[in-house]
Amino acid sequence: HIRMNQGQSLVKRGRRDEALNKLIEAKTALAQLSADGHADDALMRDLAQTALAVARLRLASRDFDGAAVDLAEAETAFGAFAEDDWSRAGLAKINELKRLLEAARRRSESPPAPSE
């Protein structure tokens, strides 16, 4: 929780790279706890939210491949819950970010328009 809160605080202060590193540390620690068999609902919800936050920051920094991986992790974590309002809202955010990711990829791959 501490790393996650530090990451969110850094984002608010405009220190995106540091925030991304803190959130990646938090996501990695949560994923390790889950892999070690300590996955309860609270941990999985934290993992889902953290993966989503990391994906947003990666998308903002144009790390499209990293954002895609984090979105997949978030989708898996959100999908682990029964269809409740929280998981539906999270999956809706993920789908929105996937659309933004694909649009950003298309823009980055298309050649610049000739200037007049």
mmCIF file of N, CA and C in Angstrom:
data_model
loop_
_atom_site.group_PDB
_atom_site.id
_atom_site.type_symbol
_atom_site.label_atom_id
_atom_site.label_comp_id
_atom_site.label_asym_id
_atom_site.label_seq_id
_atom_site.Cartn_x
_atom_site.Cartn_y
_atom_site.Cartn_z
ATOM 1 N N HIS A 1 0.818 -1.202 0.000
ATOM 2 C CA HIS A 1 0.000 0.000 0.000
ATOM 3 C C HIS A 1 0.859 1.262 0.000
ATOM 4 N N ILE A 2 1.988 1.188 0.686
ATOM 5 C CA ILE A 2 2.837 2.373 0.797
ATOM 6 C C ILE A 2 3.353 2.792 -0.571
ATOM 7 N N ARG A 3 3.881 1.843 -1.354
ATOM 8 C CA ARG A 3 4.407 2.181 -2.683
ATOM 9 C C ARG A 3 3.301 2.716 -3.583
ATOM 10 N N MET A 4 2.111 2.102 -3.489
ATOM 11 C CA MET A 4 0.997 2.535 -4.311
ATOM 12 C C MET A 4 0.635 3.982 -3.959
ATOM 13 N N ASN A 5 0.554 4.296 -2.670
ATOM 14 C CA ASN A 5 0.231 5.656 -2.241
ATOM 15 C C ASN A 5 1.326 6.641 -2.629
ATOM 16 N N GLN A 6 2.592 6.224 -2.521
ATOM 17 C CA GLN A 6 3.696 7.089 -2.940
ATOM 18 C C GLN A 6 3.593 7.381 -4.431
ATOM 19 N N GLY A 7 3.273 6.374 -5.214
ATOM 20 C CA GLY A 7 3.138 6.558 -6.658
ATOM 21 C C GLY A 7 2.037 7.533 -6.999
ATOM 22 N N GLN A 8 0.893 7.395 -6.341
ATOM 23 C CA GLN A 8 -0.224 8.297 -6.603
ATOM 24 C C GLN A 8 0.126 9.723 -6.206
ATOM 25 N N SER A 9 0.842 9.882 -5.102
ATOM 26 C CA SER A 9 1.258 11.202 -4.645
ATOM 27 C C SER A 9 2.221 11.848 -5.645
ATOM 28 N N LEU A 10 3.142 11.062 -6.180
ATOM 29 C CA LEU A 10 4.100 11.592 -7.156
ATOM 30 C C LEU A 10 3.405 12.030 -8.437
ATOM 31 N N VAL A 11 2.382 11.287 -8.867
ATOM 32 C CA VAL A 11 1.638 11.675 -10.070
ATOM 33 C C VAL A 11 1.007 13.044 -9.849
ATOM 34 N N LYS A 12 0.414 13.235 -8.686
ATOM 35 C CA LYS A 12 -0.244 14.511 -8.386
ATOM 36 C C LYS A 12 0.748 15.665 -8.409
ATOM 37 N N ARG A 13 2.004 15.392 -8.081
ATOM 38 C CA ARG A 13 3.029 16.444 -8.079
ATOM 39 C C ARG A 13 3.755 16.541 -9.420
ATOM 40 N N GLY A 14 3.315 15.805 -10.416
ATOM 41 C CA GLY A 14 3.901 15.898 -11.743
ATOM 42 C C GLY A 14 5.192 15.131 -11.940
ATOM 43 N N ARG A 15 5.482 14.199 -11.068
ATOM 44 C CA ARG A 15 6.721 13.418 -11.176
ATOM 45 C C ARG A 15 6.380 12.034 -11.717
ATOM 46 N N ARG A 16 6.006 12.004 -12.983
ATOM 47 C CA ARG A 16 5.451 10.806 -13.607
ATOM 48 C C ARG A 16 6.421 9.629 -13.648
ATOM 49 N N ASP A 17 7.690 9.855 -13.988
ATOM 50 C CA ASP A 17 8.649 8.739 -14.072
ATOM 51 C C ASP A 17 8.846 8.066 -12.722
ATOM 52 N N GLU A 18 8.995 8.885 -11.678
ATOM 53 C CA GLU A 18 9.140 8.321 -10.333
ATOM 54 C C GLU A 18 7.875 7.571 -9.930
ATOM 55 N N ALA A 19 6.735 8.144 -10.271
ATOM 56 C CA ALA A 19 5.457 7.506 -9.946
ATOM 57 C C ALA A 19 5.339 6.159 -10.634
ATOM 58 N N LEU A 20 5.723 6.123 -11.896
ATOM 59 C CA LEU A 20 5.658 4.869 -12.644
ATOM 60 C C LEU A 20 6.530 3.808 -11.978
ATOM 61 N N ASN A 21 7.734 4.187 -11.580
ATOM 62 C CA ASN A 21 8.628 3.228 -10.916
ATOM 63 C C ASN A 21 8.037 2.715 -9.609
ATOM 64 N N LYS A 22 7.461 3.603 -8.794
ATOM 65 C CA LYS A 22 6.854 3.190 -7.518
ATOM 66 C C LYS A 22 5.668 2.258 -7.766
ATOM 67 N N LEU A 23 4.844 2.605 -8.752
ATOM 68 C CA LEU A 23 3.671 1.774 -9.031
ATOM 69 C C LEU A 23 4.070 0.418 -9.608
ATOM 70 N N ILE A 24 5.123 0.387 -10.419
ATOM 71 C CA ILE A 24 5.612 -0.897 -10.939
ATOM 72 C C ILE A 24 6.125 -1.755 -9.782
ATOM 73 N N GLU A 25 6.843 -1.131 -8.839
ATOM 74 C CA GLU A 25 7.302 -1.871 -7.655
ATOM 75 C C GLU A 25 6.115 -2.446 -6.887
ATOM 76 N N ALA A 26 5.082 -1.636 -6.705
ATOM 77 C CA ALA A 26 3.895 -2.091 -5.975
ATOM 78 C C ALA A 26 3.203 -3.225 -6.716
ATOM 79 N N LYS A 27 3.072 -3.076 -8.031
ATOM 80 C CA LYS A 27 2.410 -4.111 -8.832
ATOM 81 C C LYS A 27 3.189 -5.417 -8.771
ATOM 82 N N THR A 28 4.512 -5.318 -8.855
ATOM 83 C CA THR A 28 5.359 -6.510 -8.793
ATOM 84 C C THR A 28 5.233 -7.198 -7.435
ATOM 85 N N ALA A 29 5.239 -6.412 -6.365
ATOM 86 C CA ALA A 29 5.103 -6.985 -5.021
ATOM 87 C C ALA A 29 3.741 -7.654 -4.843
ATOM 88 N N LEU A 30 2.683 -7.014 -5.322
ATOM 89 C CA LEU A 30 1.342 -7.598 -5.216
ATOM 90 C C LEU A 30 1.235 -8.880 -6.033
ATOM 91 N N ALA A 31 1.804 -8.860 -7.239
ATOM 92 C CA ALA A 31 1.765 -10.059 -8.084
ATOM 93 C C ALA A 31 2.535 -11.202 -7.428
ATOM 94 N N GLN A 32 3.655 -10.882 -6.780
ATOM 95 C CA GLN A 32 4.434 -11.915 -6.095
ATOM 96 C C GLN A 32 3.652 -12.494 -4.919
ATOM 97 N N LEU A 33 2.991 -11.644 -4.153
ATOM 98 C CA LEU A 33 2.155 -12.132 -3.046
ATOM 99 C C LEU A 33 1.056 -13.048 -3.564
ATOM 100 N N SER A 34 0.466 -12.657 -4.678
ATOM 101 C CA SER A 34 -0.583 -13.482 -5.285
ATOM 102 C C SER A 34 -0.020 -14.828 -5.719
ATOM 103 N N ALA A 35 1.142 -14.808 -6.365
ATOM 104 C CA ALA A 35 1.774 -16.046 -6.837
ATOM 105 C C ALA A 35 2.179 -16.945 -5.671
ATOM 106 N N ASP A 36 2.486 -16.338 -4.528
ATOM 107 C CA ASP A 36 2.879 -17.106 -3.342
ATOM 108 C C ASP A 36 1.682 -17.666 -2.580
ATOM 109 N N GLY A 37 0.478 -17.446 -3.113
ATOM 110 C CA GLY A 37 -0.716 -18.011 -2.489
ATOM 111 C C GLY A 37 -1.385 -17.125 -1.460
ATOM 112 N N HIS A 38 -1.067 -15.843 -1.451
ATOM 113 C CA HIS A 38 -1.663 -14.919 -0.484
ATOM 114 C C HIS A 38 -2.762 -14.070 -1.116
ATOM 115 N N ALA A 39 -3.379 -14.563 -2.161
ATOM 116 C CA ALA A 39 -4.343 -13.763 -2.918
ATOM 117 C C ALA A 39 -5.712 -13.780 -2.246
ATOM 118 N N ASP A 40 -6.017 -12.708 -1.529
ATOM 119 C CA ASP A 40 -7.377 -12.537 -1.042
ATOM 120 C C ASP A 40 -8.022 -11.426 -1.871
ATOM 121 N N ASP A 41 -9.293 -11.149 -1.616
ATOM 122 C CA ASP A 41 -9.997 -10.151 -2.417
ATOM 123 C C ASP A 41 -9.329 -8.782 -2.357
ATOM 124 N N ALA A 42 -8.897 -8.371 -1.177
ATOM 125 C CA ALA A 42 -8.280 -7.046 -1.043
ATOM 126 C C ALA A 42 -6.996 -6.956 -1.863
ATOM 127 N N LEU A 43 -6.170 -7.991 -1.810
ATOM 128 C CA LEU A 43 -4.918 -7.988 -2.570
ATOM 129 C C LEU A 43 -5.211 -7.959 -4.071
ATOM 130 N N MET A 44 -6.161 -8.753 -4.512
ATOM 131 C CA MET A 44 -6.468 -8.789 -5.945
ATOM 132 C C MET A 44 -7.060 -7.464 -6.418
ATOM 133 N N ARG A 45 -7.842 -6.823 -5.583
ATOM 134 C CA ARG A 45 -8.378 -5.503 -5.951
ATOM 135 C C ARG A 45 -7.242 -4.482 -6.045
ATOM 136 N N ASP A 46 -6.305 -4.532 -5.097
ATOM 137 C CA ASP A 46 -5.141 -3.639 -5.158
ATOM 138 C C ASP A 46 -4.311 -3.908 -6.409
ATOM 139 N N LEU A 47 -4.126 -5.181 -6.742
ATOM 140 C CA LEU A 47 -3.362 -5.540 -7.938
ATOM 141 C C LEU A 47 -4.054 -5.009 -9.190
ATOM 142 N N ALA A 48 -5.363 -5.167 -9.265
ATOM 143 C CA ALA A 48 -6.117 -4.686 -10.426
ATOM 144 C C ALA A 48 -5.983 -3.175 -10.574
ATOM 145 N N GLN A 49 -6.183 -2.441 -9.478
ATOM 146 C CA GLN A 49 -6.100 -0.981 -9.520
ATOM 147 C C GLN A 49 -4.686 -0.514 -9.853
ATOM 148 N N THR A 50 -3.688 -1.183 -9.301
ATOM 149 C CA THR A 50 -2.299 -0.787 -9.546
ATOM 150 C C THR A 50 -1.905 -1.059 -10.991
ATOM 151 N N ALA A 51 -2.287 -2.215 -11.521
ATOM 152 C CA ALA A 51 -1.984 -2.523 -12.924
ATOM 153 C C ALA A 51 -2.651 -1.511 -13.845
ATOM 154 N N LEU A 52 -3.865 -1.101 -13.508
ATOM 155 C CA LEU A 52 -4.569 -0.101 -14.308
ATOM 156 C C LEU A 52 -3.844 1.248 -14.245
ATOM 157 N N ALA A 53 -3.381 1.636 -13.064
ATOM 158 C CA ALA A 53 -2.644 2.898 -12.918
ATOM 159 C C ALA A 53 -1.330 2.861 -13.700
ATOM 160 N N VAL A 54 -0.629 1.737 -13.649
ATOM 161 C CA VAL A 54 0.624 1.597 -14.400
ATOM 162 C C VAL A 54 0.340 1.684 -15.899
ATOM 163 N N ALA A 55 -0.721 1.033 -16.349
ATOM 164 C CA ALA A 55 -1.076 1.080 -17.777
ATOM 165 C C ALA A 55 -1.348 2.512 -18.219
ATOM 166 N N ARG A 56 -2.071 3.267 -17.401
ATOM 167 C CA ARG A 56 -2.360 4.670 -17.743
ATOM 168 C C ARG A 56 -1.068 5.469 -17.895
ATOM 169 N N LEU A 57 -0.155 5.313 -16.943
ATOM 170 C CA LEU A 57 1.105 6.058 -17.008
ATOM 171 C C LEU A 57 1.951 5.627 -18.203
ATOM 172 N N ARG A 58 1.977 4.339 -18.480
ATOM 173 C CA ARG A 58 2.749 3.869 -19.642
ATOM 174 C C ARG A 58 2.147 4.409 -20.942
ATOM 175 N N LEU A 59 0.827 4.426 -21.016
ATOM 176 C CA LEU A 59 0.167 4.964 -22.203
ATOM 177 C C LEU A 59 0.507 6.447 -22.360
ATOM 178 N N ALA A 60 0.471 7.183 -21.261
ATOM 179 C CA ALA A 60 0.799 8.611 -21.303
ATOM 180 C C ALA A 60 2.244 8.847 -21.729
ATOM 181 N N SER A 61 3.133 7.913 -21.387
ATOM 182 C CA SER A 61 4.542 8.067 -21.771
ATOM 183 C C SER A 61 4.856 7.367 -23.097
ATOM 184 N N ARG A 62 3.825 6.915 -23.777
ATOM 185 C CA ARG A 62 3.910 6.304 -25.113
ATOM 186 C C ARG A 62 4.637 4.957 -25.107
ATOM 187 N N ASP A 63 4.611 4.262 -23.982
ATOM 188 C CA ASP A 63 5.129 2.890 -23.889
ATOM 189 C C ASP A 63 3.954 1.959 -24.177
ATOM 190 N N PHE A 64 3.655 1.814 -25.462
ATOM 191 C CA PHE A 64 2.449 1.096 -25.865
ATOM 192 C C PHE A 64 2.512 -0.389 -25.534
ATOM 193 N N ASP A 65 3.658 -1.011 -25.731
ATOM 194 C CA ASP A 65 3.772 -2.443 -25.426
ATOM 195 C C ASP A 65 3.621 -2.695 -23.929
ATOM 196 N N GLY A 66 4.262 -1.874 -23.127
ATOM 197 C CA GLY A 66 4.128 -2.005 -21.674
ATOM 198 C C GLY A 66 2.701 -1.778 -21.217
ATOM 199 N N ALA A 67 2.040 -0.779 -21.810
ATOM 200 C CA ALA A 67 0.647 -0.500 -21.455
ATOM 201 C C ALA A 67 -0.245 -1.685 -21.798
ATOM 202 N N ALA A 68 0.004 -2.320 -22.934
ATOM 203 C CA ALA A 68 -0.808 -3.478 -23.340
ATOM 204 C C ALA A 68 -0.656 -4.626 -22.339
ATOM 205 N N VAL A 69 0.568 -4.862 -21.880
ATOM 206 C CA VAL A 69 0.816 -5.924 -20.893
ATOM 207 C C VAL A 69 0.091 -5.607 -19.585
ATOM 208 N N ASP A 70 0.199 -4.358 -19.133
ATOM 209 C CA ASP A 70 -0.444 -3.974 -17.875
ATOM 210 C C ASP A 70 -1.966 -4.016 -17.984
ATOM 211 N N LEU A 71 -2.500 -3.643 -19.142
ATOM 212 C CA LEU A 71 -3.950 -3.740 -19.330
ATOM 213 C C LEU A 71 -4.408 -5.191 -19.264
ATOM 214 N N ALA A 72 -3.619 -6.093 -19.837
ATOM 215 C CA ALA A 72 -3.968 -7.519 -19.770
ATOM 216 C C ALA A 72 -3.937 -8.012 -18.322
ATOM 217 N N GLU A 73 -2.936 -7.578 -17.554
ATOM 218 C CA GLU A 73 -2.856 -7.960 -16.139
ATOM 219 C C GLU A 73 -4.045 -7.409 -15.362
ATOM 220 N N ALA A 74 -4.385 -6.156 -15.619
ATOM 221 C CA ALA A 74 -5.523 -5.547 -14.932
ATOM 222 C C ALA A 74 -6.817 -6.266 -15.296
ATOM 223 N N GLU A 75 -6.956 -6.601 -16.568
ATOM 224 C CA GLU A 75 -8.168 -7.293 -17.021
ATOM 225 C C GLU A 75 -8.310 -8.649 -16.328
ATOM 226 N N THR A 76 -7.213 -9.369 -16.197
ATOM 227 C CA THR A 76 -7.237 -10.660 -15.499
ATOM 228 C C THR A 76 -7.626 -10.470 -14.036
ATOM 229 N N ALA A 77 -7.034 -9.473 -13.391
ATOM 230 C CA ALA A 77 -7.322 -9.236 -11.973
ATOM 231 C C ALA A 77 -8.771 -8.795 -11.762
ATOM 232 N N PHE A 78 -9.258 -7.867 -12.597
ATOM 233 C CA PHE A 78 -10.652 -7.437 -12.472
ATOM 234 C C PHE A 78 -11.600 -8.590 -12.791
ATOM 235 N N GLY A 79 -11.232 -9.396 -13.782
ATOM 236 C CA GLY A 79 -12.077 -10.508 -14.197
ATOM 237 C C GLY A 79 -12.180 -11.612 -13.166
ATOM 238 N N ALA A 80 -11.290 -11.609 -12.169
ATOM 239 C CA ALA A 80 -11.323 -12.636 -11.125
ATOM 240 C C ALA A 80 -12.515 -12.459 -10.189
ATOM 241 N N PHE A 81 -13.164 -11.318 -10.263
ATOM 242 C CA PHE A 81 -14.291 -11.049 -9.378
ATOM 243 C C PHE A 81 -15.596 -11.340 -10.095
ATOM 244 N N ALA A 82 -16.571 -11.737 -9.319
ATOM 245 C CA ALA A 82 -17.905 -11.943 -9.879
ATOM 246 C C ALA A 82 -18.372 -10.609 -10.453
ATOM 247 N N GLU A 83 -19.331 -10.669 -11.292
ATOM 248 C CA GLU A 83 -19.837 -9.458 -11.935
ATOM 249 C C GLU A 83 -20.428 -8.504 -10.899
ATOM 250 N N ASP A 84 -19.599 -7.725 -10.252
ATOM 251 C CA ASP A 84 -20.108 -6.696 -9.356
ATOM 252 C C ASP A 84 -19.844 -5.333 -9.986
ATOM 253 N N ASP A 85 -20.397 -4.306 -9.385
ATOM 254 C CA ASP A 85 -20.256 -2.962 -9.954
ATOM 255 C C ASP A 85 -18.795 -2.544 -10.063
ATOM 256 N N TRP A 86 -17.990 -2.907 -9.061
ATOM 257 C CA TRP A 86 -16.580 -2.531 -9.067
ATOM 258 C C TRP A 86 -15.854 -3.154 -10.257
ATOM 259 N N SER A 87 -16.069 -4.458 -10.479
ATOM 260 C CA SER A 87 -15.358 -5.122 -11.578
ATOM 261 C C SER A 87 -15.866 -4.632 -12.930
ATOM 262 N N ARG A 88 -17.167 -4.385 -13.048
ATOM 263 C CA ARG A 88 -17.705 -3.856 -14.316
ATOM 264 C C ARG A 88 -17.119 -2.484 -14.617
ATOM 265 N N ALA A 89 -17.014 -1.635 -13.598
ATOM 266 C CA ALA A 89 -16.432 -0.300 -13.800
ATOM 267 C C ALA A 89 -14.963 -0.414 -14.205
ATOM 268 N N GLY A 90 -14.234 -1.309 -13.562
ATOM 269 C CA GLY A 90 -12.826 -1.507 -13.911
ATOM 270 C C GLY A 90 -12.652 -2.017 -15.325
ATOM 271 N N LEU A 91 -13.478 -2.984 -15.709
ATOM 272 C CA LEU A 91 -13.386 -3.527 -17.072
ATOM 273 C C LEU A 91 -13.771 -2.476 -18.103
ATOM 274 N N ALA A 92 -14.719 -1.594 -17.771
ATOM 275 C CA ALA A 92 -15.082 -0.506 -18.686
ATOM 276 C C ALA A 92 -13.896 0.448 -18.867
ATOM 277 N N LYS A 93 -13.178 0.758 -17.777
ATOM 278 C CA LYS A 93 -11.987 1.619 -17.871
ATOM 279 C C LYS A 93 -10.916 0.957 -18.736
ATOM 280 N N ILE A 94 -10.752 -0.347 -18.558
ATOM 281 C CA ILE A 94 -9.760 -1.082 -19.343
ATOM 282 C C ILE A 94 -10.107 -1.020 -20.821
ATOM 283 N N ASN A 95 -11.374 -1.246 -21.158
ATOM 284 C CA ASN A 95 -11.787 -1.190 -22.563
ATOM 285 C C ASN A 95 -11.572 0.197 -23.148
ATOM 286 N N GLU A 96 -11.839 1.238 -22.353
ATOM 287 C CA GLU A 96 -11.596 2.605 -22.809
ATOM 288 C C GLU A 96 -10.103 2.826 -23.071
ATOM 289 N N LEU A 97 -9.256 2.354 -22.161
ATOM 290 C CA LEU A 97 -7.809 2.506 -22.347
ATOM 291 C C LEU A 97 -7.306 1.688 -23.529
ATOM 292 N N LYS A 98 -7.908 0.529 -23.777
ATOM 293 C CA LYS A 98 -7.519 -0.265 -24.950
ATOM 294 C C LYS A 98 -7.819 0.502 -26.232
ATOM 295 N N ARG A 99 -8.977 1.166 -26.275
ATOM 296 C CA ARG A 99 -9.310 1.974 -27.461
ATOM 297 C C ARG A 99 -8.309 3.116 -27.624
ATOM 298 N N LEU A 100 -7.986 3.781 -26.521
ATOM 299 C CA LEU A 100 -7.001 4.866 -26.581
ATOM 300 C C LEU A 100 -5.635 4.346 -27.021
ATOM 301 N N LEU A 101 -5.264 3.177 -26.525
ATOM 302 C CA LEU A 101 -3.988 2.564 -26.884
ATOM 303 C C LEU A 101 -3.930 2.277 -28.379
ATOM 304 N N GLU A 102 -4.972 1.676 -28.911
ATOM 305 C CA GLU A 102 -4.983 1.365 -30.347
ATOM 306 C C GLU A 102 -4.960 2.632 -31.192
ATOM 307 N N ALA A 103 -5.701 3.651 -30.779
ATOM 308 C CA ALA A 103 -5.695 4.917 -31.519
ATOM 309 C C ALA A 103 -4.306 5.555 -31.475
ATOM 310 N N ALA A 104 -3.661 5.513 -30.329
ATOM 311 C CA ALA A 104 -2.318 6.087 -30.199
ATOM 312 C C ALA A 104 -1.315 5.312 -31.047
ATOM 313 N N ARG A 105 -1.449 3.994 -31.069
ATOM 314 C CA ARG A 105 -0.553 3.183 -31.916
ATOM 315 C C ARG A 105 -0.741 3.527 -33.388
ATOM 316 N N ARG A 106 -1.996 3.654 -33.816
ATOM 317 C CA ARG A 106 -2.256 3.996 -35.227
ATOM 318 C C ARG A 106 -1.651 5.349 -35.569
ATOM 319 N N ARG A 107 -1.829 6.324 -34.681
ATOM 320 C CA ARG A 107 -1.269 7.659 -34.939
ATOM 321 C C ARG A 107 0.247 7.612 -35.017
ATOM 322 N N SER A 108 0.872 6.814 -34.167
ATOM 323 C CA SER A 108 2.337 6.771 -34.156
ATOM 324 C C SER A 108 2.891 6.018 -35.360
ATOM 325 N N GLU A 109 2.101 5.106 -35.927
ATOM 326 C CA GLU A 109 2.566 4.314 -37.069
ATOM 327 C C GLU A 109 2.283 4.983 -38.403
ATOM 328 N N SER A 110 1.297 5.881 -38.439
ATOM 329 C CA SER A 110 0.952 6.498 -39.718
ATOM 330 C C SER A 110 1.946 7.607 -40.035
ATOM 331 N N PRO A 111 2.281 7.736 -41.311
ATOM 332 C CA PRO A 111 3.224 8.796 -41.692
ATOM 333 C C PRO A 111 2.584 10.169 -41.480
ATOM 334 N N PRO A 112 3.390 11.160 -41.182
ATOM 335 C CA PRO A 112 2.827 12.501 -40.989
ATOM 336 C C PRO A 112 2.198 13.005 -42.283
ATOM 337 N N ALA A 113 1.134 13.755 -42.123
ATOM 338 C CA ALA A 113 0.451 14.321 -43.291
ATOM 339 C C ALA A 113 1.347 15.390 -43.911
ATOM 340 N N PRO A 114 1.381 15.433 -45.236
ATOM 341 C CA PRO A 114 2.210 16.476 -45.882
ATOM 342 C C PRO A 114 1.665 17.860 -45.545
ATOM 343 N N SER A 115 2.566 18.777 -45.266
ATOM 344 C CA SER A 115 2.118 20.141 -44.953
ATOM 345 C C SER A 115 1.891 20.896 -46.246
ATOM 346 N N GLU A 116 0.985 21.828 -46.143
ATOM 347 C CA GLU A 116 0.636 22.586 -47.356
ATOM 348 C C GLU A 116 1.453 23.835 -47.477
#
